[in-house]
CSV table of C-alpha atoms and ligand atoms in Angstrom, one decimal:
chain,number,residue,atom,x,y,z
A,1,UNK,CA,99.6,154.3,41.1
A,2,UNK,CA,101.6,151.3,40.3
A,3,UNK,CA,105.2,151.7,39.4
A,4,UNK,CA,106.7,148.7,37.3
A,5,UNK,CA,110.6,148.8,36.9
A,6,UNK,CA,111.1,148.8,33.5
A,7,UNK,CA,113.6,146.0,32.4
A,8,UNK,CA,114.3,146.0,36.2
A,9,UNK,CA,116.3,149.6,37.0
A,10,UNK,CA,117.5,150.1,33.8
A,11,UNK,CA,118.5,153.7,34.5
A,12,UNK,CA,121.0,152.9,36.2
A,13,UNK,CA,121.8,148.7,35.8
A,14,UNK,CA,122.4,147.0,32.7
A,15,UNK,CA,118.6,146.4,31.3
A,16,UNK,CA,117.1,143.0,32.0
A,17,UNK,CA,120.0,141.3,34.4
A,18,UNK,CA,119.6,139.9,37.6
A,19,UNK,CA,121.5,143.3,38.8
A,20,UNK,CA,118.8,145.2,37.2
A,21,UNK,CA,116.0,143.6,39.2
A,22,UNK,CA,117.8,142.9,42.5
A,23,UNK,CA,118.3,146.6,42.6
A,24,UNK,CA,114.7,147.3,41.5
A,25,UNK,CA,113.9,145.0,44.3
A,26,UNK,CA,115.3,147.6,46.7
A,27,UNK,CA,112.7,150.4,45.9
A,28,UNK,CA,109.1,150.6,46.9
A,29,UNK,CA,108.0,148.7,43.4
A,30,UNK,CA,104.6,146.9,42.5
A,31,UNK,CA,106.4,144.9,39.5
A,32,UNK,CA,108.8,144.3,37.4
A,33,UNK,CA,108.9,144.6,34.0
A,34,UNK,CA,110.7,142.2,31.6
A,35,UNK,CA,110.8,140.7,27.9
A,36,UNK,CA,111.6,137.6,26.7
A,37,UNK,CA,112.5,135.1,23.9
A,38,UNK,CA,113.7,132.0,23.2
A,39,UNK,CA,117.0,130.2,22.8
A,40,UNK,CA,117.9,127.7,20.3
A,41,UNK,CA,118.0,124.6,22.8
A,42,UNK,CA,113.9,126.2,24.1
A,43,UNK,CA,114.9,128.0,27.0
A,44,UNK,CA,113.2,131.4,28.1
A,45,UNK,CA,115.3,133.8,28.3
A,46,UNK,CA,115.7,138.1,29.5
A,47,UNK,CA,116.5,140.2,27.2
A,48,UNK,CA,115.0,143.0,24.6
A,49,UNK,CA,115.8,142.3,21.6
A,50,UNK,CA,115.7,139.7,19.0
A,51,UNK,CA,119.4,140.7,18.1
A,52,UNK,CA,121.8,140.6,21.4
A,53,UNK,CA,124.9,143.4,19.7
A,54,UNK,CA,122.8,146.4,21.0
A,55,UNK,CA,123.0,144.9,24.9
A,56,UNK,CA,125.8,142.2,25.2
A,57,UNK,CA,129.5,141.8,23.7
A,58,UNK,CA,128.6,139.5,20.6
A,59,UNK,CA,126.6,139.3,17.1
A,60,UNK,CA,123.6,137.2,16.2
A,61,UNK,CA,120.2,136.5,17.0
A,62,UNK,CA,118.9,135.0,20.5
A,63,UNK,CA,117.1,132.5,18.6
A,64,UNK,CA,120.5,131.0,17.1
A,65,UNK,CA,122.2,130.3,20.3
A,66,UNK,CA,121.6,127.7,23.0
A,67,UNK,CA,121.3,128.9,26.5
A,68,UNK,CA,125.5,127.9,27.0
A,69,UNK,CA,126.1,130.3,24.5
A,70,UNK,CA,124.2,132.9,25.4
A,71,UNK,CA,125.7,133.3,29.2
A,72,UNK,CA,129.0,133.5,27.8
A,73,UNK,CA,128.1,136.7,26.4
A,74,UNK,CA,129.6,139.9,28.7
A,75,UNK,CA,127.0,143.0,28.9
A,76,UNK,CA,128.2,145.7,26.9
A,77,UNK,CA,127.9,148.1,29.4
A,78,UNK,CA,132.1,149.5,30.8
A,79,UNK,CA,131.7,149.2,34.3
A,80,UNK,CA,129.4,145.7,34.2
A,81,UNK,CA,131.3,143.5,32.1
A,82,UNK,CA,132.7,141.4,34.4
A,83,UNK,CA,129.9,141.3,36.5
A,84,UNK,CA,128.3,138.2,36.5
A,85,UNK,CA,124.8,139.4,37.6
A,86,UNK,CA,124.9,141.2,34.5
A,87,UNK,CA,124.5,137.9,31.8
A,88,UNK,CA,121.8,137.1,30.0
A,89,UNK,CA,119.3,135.7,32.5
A,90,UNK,CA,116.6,133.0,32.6
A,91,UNK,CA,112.8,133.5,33.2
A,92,UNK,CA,113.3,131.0,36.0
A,93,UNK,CA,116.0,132.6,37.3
A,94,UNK,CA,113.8,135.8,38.1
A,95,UNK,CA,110.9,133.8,38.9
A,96,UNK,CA,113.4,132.6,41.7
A,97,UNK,CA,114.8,135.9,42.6
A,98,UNK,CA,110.9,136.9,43.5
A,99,UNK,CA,109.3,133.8,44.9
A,100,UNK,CA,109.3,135.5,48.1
A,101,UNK,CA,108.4,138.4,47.4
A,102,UNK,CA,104.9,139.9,47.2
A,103,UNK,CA,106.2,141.6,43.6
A,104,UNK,CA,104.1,141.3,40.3
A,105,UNK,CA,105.9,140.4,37.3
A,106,UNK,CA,104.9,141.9,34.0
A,107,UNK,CA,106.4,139.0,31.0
A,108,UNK,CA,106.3,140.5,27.8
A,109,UNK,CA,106.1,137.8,24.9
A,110,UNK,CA,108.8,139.3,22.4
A,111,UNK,CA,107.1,137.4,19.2
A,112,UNK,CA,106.8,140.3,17.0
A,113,UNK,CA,110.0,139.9,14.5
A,114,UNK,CA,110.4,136.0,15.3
A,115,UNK,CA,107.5,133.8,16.6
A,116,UNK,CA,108.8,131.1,19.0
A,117,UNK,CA,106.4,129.6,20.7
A,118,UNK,CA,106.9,130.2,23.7
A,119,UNK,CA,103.3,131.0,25.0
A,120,UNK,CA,103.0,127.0,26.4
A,121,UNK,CA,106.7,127.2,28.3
A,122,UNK,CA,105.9,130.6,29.8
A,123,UNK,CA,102.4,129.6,31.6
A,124,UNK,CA,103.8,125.7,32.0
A,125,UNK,CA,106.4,127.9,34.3
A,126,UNK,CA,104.0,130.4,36.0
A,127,UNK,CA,101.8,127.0,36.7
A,128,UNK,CA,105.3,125.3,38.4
A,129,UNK,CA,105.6,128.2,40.9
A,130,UNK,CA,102.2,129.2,41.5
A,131,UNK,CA,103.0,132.7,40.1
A,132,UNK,CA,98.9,133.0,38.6
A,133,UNK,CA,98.0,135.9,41.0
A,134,UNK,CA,101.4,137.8,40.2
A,135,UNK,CA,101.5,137.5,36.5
A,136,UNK,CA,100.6,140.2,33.7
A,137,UNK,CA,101.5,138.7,30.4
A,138,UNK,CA,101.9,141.4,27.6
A,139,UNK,CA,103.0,141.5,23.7
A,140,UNK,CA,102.7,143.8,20.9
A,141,UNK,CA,101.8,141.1,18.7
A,142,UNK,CA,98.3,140.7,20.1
A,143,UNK,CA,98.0,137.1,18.1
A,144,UNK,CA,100.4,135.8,20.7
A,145,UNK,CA,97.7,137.4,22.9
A,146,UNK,CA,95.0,134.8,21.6
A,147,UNK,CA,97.1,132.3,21.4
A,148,UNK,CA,97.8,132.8,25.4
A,149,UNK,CA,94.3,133.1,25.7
A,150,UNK,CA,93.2,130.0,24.2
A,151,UNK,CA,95.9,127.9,26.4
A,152,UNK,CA,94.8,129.7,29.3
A,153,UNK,CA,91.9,132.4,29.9
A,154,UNK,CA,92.2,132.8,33.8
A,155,UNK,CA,95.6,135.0,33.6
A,156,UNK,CA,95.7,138.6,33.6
A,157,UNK,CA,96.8,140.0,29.9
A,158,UNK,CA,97.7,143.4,28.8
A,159,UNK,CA,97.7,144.6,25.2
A,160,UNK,CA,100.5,146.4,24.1
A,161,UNK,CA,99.7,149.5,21.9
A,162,UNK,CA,103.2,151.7,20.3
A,163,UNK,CA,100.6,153.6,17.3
A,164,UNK,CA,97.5,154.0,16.2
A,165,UNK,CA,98.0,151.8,13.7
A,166,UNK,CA,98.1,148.9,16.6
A,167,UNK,CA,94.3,149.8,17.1
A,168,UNK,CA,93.1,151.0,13.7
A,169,UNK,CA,90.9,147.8,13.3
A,170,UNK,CA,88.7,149.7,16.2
A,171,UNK,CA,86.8,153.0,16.5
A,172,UNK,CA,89.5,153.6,19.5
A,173,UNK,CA,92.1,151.5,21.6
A,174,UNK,CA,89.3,150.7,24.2
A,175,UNK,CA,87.0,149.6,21.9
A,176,UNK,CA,90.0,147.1,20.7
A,177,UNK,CA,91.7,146.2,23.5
A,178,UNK,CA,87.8,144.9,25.1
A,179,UNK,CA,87.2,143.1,22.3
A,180,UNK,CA,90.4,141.1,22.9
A,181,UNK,CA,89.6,140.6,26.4
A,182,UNK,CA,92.4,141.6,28.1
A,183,UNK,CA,92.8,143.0,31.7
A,184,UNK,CA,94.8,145.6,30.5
A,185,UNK,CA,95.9,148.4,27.7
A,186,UNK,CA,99.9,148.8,28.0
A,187,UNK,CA,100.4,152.2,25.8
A,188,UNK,CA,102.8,154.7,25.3
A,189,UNK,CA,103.3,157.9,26.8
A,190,UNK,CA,103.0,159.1,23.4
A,191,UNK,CA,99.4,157.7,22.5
A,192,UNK,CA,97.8,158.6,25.9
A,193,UNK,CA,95.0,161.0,26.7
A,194,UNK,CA,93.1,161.9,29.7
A,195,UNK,CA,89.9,160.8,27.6
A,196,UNK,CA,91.4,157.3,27.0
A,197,UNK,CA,91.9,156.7,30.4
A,198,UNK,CA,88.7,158.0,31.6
A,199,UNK,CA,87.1,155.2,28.5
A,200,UNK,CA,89.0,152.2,29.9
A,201,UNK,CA,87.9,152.8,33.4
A,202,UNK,CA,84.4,153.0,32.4
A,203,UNK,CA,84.9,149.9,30.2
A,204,UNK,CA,86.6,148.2,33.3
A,205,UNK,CA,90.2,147.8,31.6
A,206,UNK,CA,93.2,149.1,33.4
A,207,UNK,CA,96.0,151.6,31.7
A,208,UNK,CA,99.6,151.0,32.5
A,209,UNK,CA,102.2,153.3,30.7
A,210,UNK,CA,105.2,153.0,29.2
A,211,UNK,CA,107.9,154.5,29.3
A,212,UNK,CA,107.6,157.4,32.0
A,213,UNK,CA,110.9,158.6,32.7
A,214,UNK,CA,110.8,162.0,33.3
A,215,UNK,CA,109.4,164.3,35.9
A,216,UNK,CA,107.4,166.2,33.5
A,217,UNK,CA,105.6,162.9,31.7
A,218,UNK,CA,105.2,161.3,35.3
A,219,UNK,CA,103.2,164.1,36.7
A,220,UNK,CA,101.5,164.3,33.1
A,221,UNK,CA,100.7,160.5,34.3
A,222,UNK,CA,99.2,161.3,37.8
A,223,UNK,CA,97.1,163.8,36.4
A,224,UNK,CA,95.2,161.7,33.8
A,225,UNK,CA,94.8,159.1,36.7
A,226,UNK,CA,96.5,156.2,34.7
A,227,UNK,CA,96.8,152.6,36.9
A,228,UNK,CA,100.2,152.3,36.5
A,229,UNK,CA,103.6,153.3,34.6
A,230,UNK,CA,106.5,151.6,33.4
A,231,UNK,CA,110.2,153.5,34.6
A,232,UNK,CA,113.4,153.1,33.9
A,233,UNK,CA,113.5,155.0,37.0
A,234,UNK,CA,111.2,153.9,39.7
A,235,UNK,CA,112.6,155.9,42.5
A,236,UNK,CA,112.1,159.1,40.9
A,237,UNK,CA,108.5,158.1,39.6
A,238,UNK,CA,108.1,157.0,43.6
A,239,UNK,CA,109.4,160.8,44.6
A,240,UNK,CA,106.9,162.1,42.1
A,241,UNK,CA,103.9,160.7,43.6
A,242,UNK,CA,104.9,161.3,46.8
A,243,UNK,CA,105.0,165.2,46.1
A,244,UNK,CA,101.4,164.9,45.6
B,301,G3P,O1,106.0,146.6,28.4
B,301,G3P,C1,106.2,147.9,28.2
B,301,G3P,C2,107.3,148.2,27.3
B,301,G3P,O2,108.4,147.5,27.8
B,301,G3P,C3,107.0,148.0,25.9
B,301,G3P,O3,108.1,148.4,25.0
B,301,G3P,O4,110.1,148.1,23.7
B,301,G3P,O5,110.3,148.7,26.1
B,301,G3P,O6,109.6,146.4,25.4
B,301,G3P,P1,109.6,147.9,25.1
B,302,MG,MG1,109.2,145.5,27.4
């Protein structure tokens, strides 16, 4: 089983800061999760949403704010304001918080609401560190998918499924996510079924799931025999599977 720390340890660190994943870092982790945009001046940068009010201490979109404006922003969080782990971080700063590190890193393209184009920057980055064998790139917005594809086909990608509706072109998600040609169906907790999971082994995909927070989910999660999960909490997931 393959625990991912979702948005680093976002449990119990400010979501998608440097904090977040240095302390994710600490537990027995295969990856780290994260999401990312782009700035006004074309940098990649760490954060969930398109809007930064529900995470950091200011209004207005990522996209309308250069990479200076954006680390001026304080994390809204009380006791992680002043903390300067806890700005808005780069890709590249991650990429160089686990160069050495045998750690994969899931990058989920955020292009759903406002395409950037950031599918070039994010693999012209991965190419710069040699980061090819510890890569999953994800998205929701399974064009971006295509478009990843097209630039470069010899990266692992994983198709991100929140409802039915993300699939409903197919008979089932399998059956969708092959015909894309992805390495891997990222679904919610909420979507999965034993039966899925069986499908996508016998179709050769991999199922990670997202996001599995509580005891009674992550047992729920062993059971069906699912590759991996994303946490908020990756120690507890870690104390799960080791009751087994
Ligand atoms: O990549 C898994 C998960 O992060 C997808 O949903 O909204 O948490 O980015 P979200
Ligand atoms: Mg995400």
């Amino acid at each position: 089983m393959k625990v991912f720390a979702h948005r680093g340890a976002s449990g119990d660190y400010p979501e998608n800061t440097i904090l977040a994943f240095d302390k994710a870092l600490e537990l027995d982790i295969y990856g780290l999760e994260l999401d990312v945009h782009k700035s006004k001046d074309g940098h990649l940068v760490v954060i969930h949403d398109e809007d930064i009010q529900r995470t950091f201490k200011g209004k207005g979109l990522v996209a309308d704010y250069t990479l200076a404006e954006l680390k001026k922003f304080n994390c809204r969080k009380f006791e992680f304001i002043e903390n300067l782990n806890c700005k808005i971080p780069t890709l590249r700063e991650v990429f160089e918080l686990i160069k050495n590190t045998d750690i994969t890193l899931n990058i989920e393209a955020k292009t759903d609401l406002i395409h950037s184009d950031l599918e070039q920057d994010i693999l012209d980055l991965i190419k710069e560190y040699n980061f090819e064998e510890k890569t999953l790139i994800s998205s929701f917005n399974h064009e971006c998918i295509k478009i990843f594809k097209n630039l470069n086909n010899n990266l692992k990608y994983g198709a991100l499924y929140g409802c039915k509706n993300d699939y409903a072109s197919e008979s089932n998600v399998v059956e969708h996510a092959r015909k894309l040609g992805v390495y891997s169906i990222n679904i919610s907790k909420d979507l999965i079924t034993k039966e899925m999971v069986d499908l996508a082994h016998e179709n050769g995909l991999k199922i990670f799931v997202y996001t599995v927070n509580t005891p009674i989910i992550m047992r729920k999660m062993i059971e069906f025999n699912v590759d991996g999960v994303f946490s908020d909490y990756p120690d507890l997931m870690n104390e799960i599977i080791k009751e087994n």
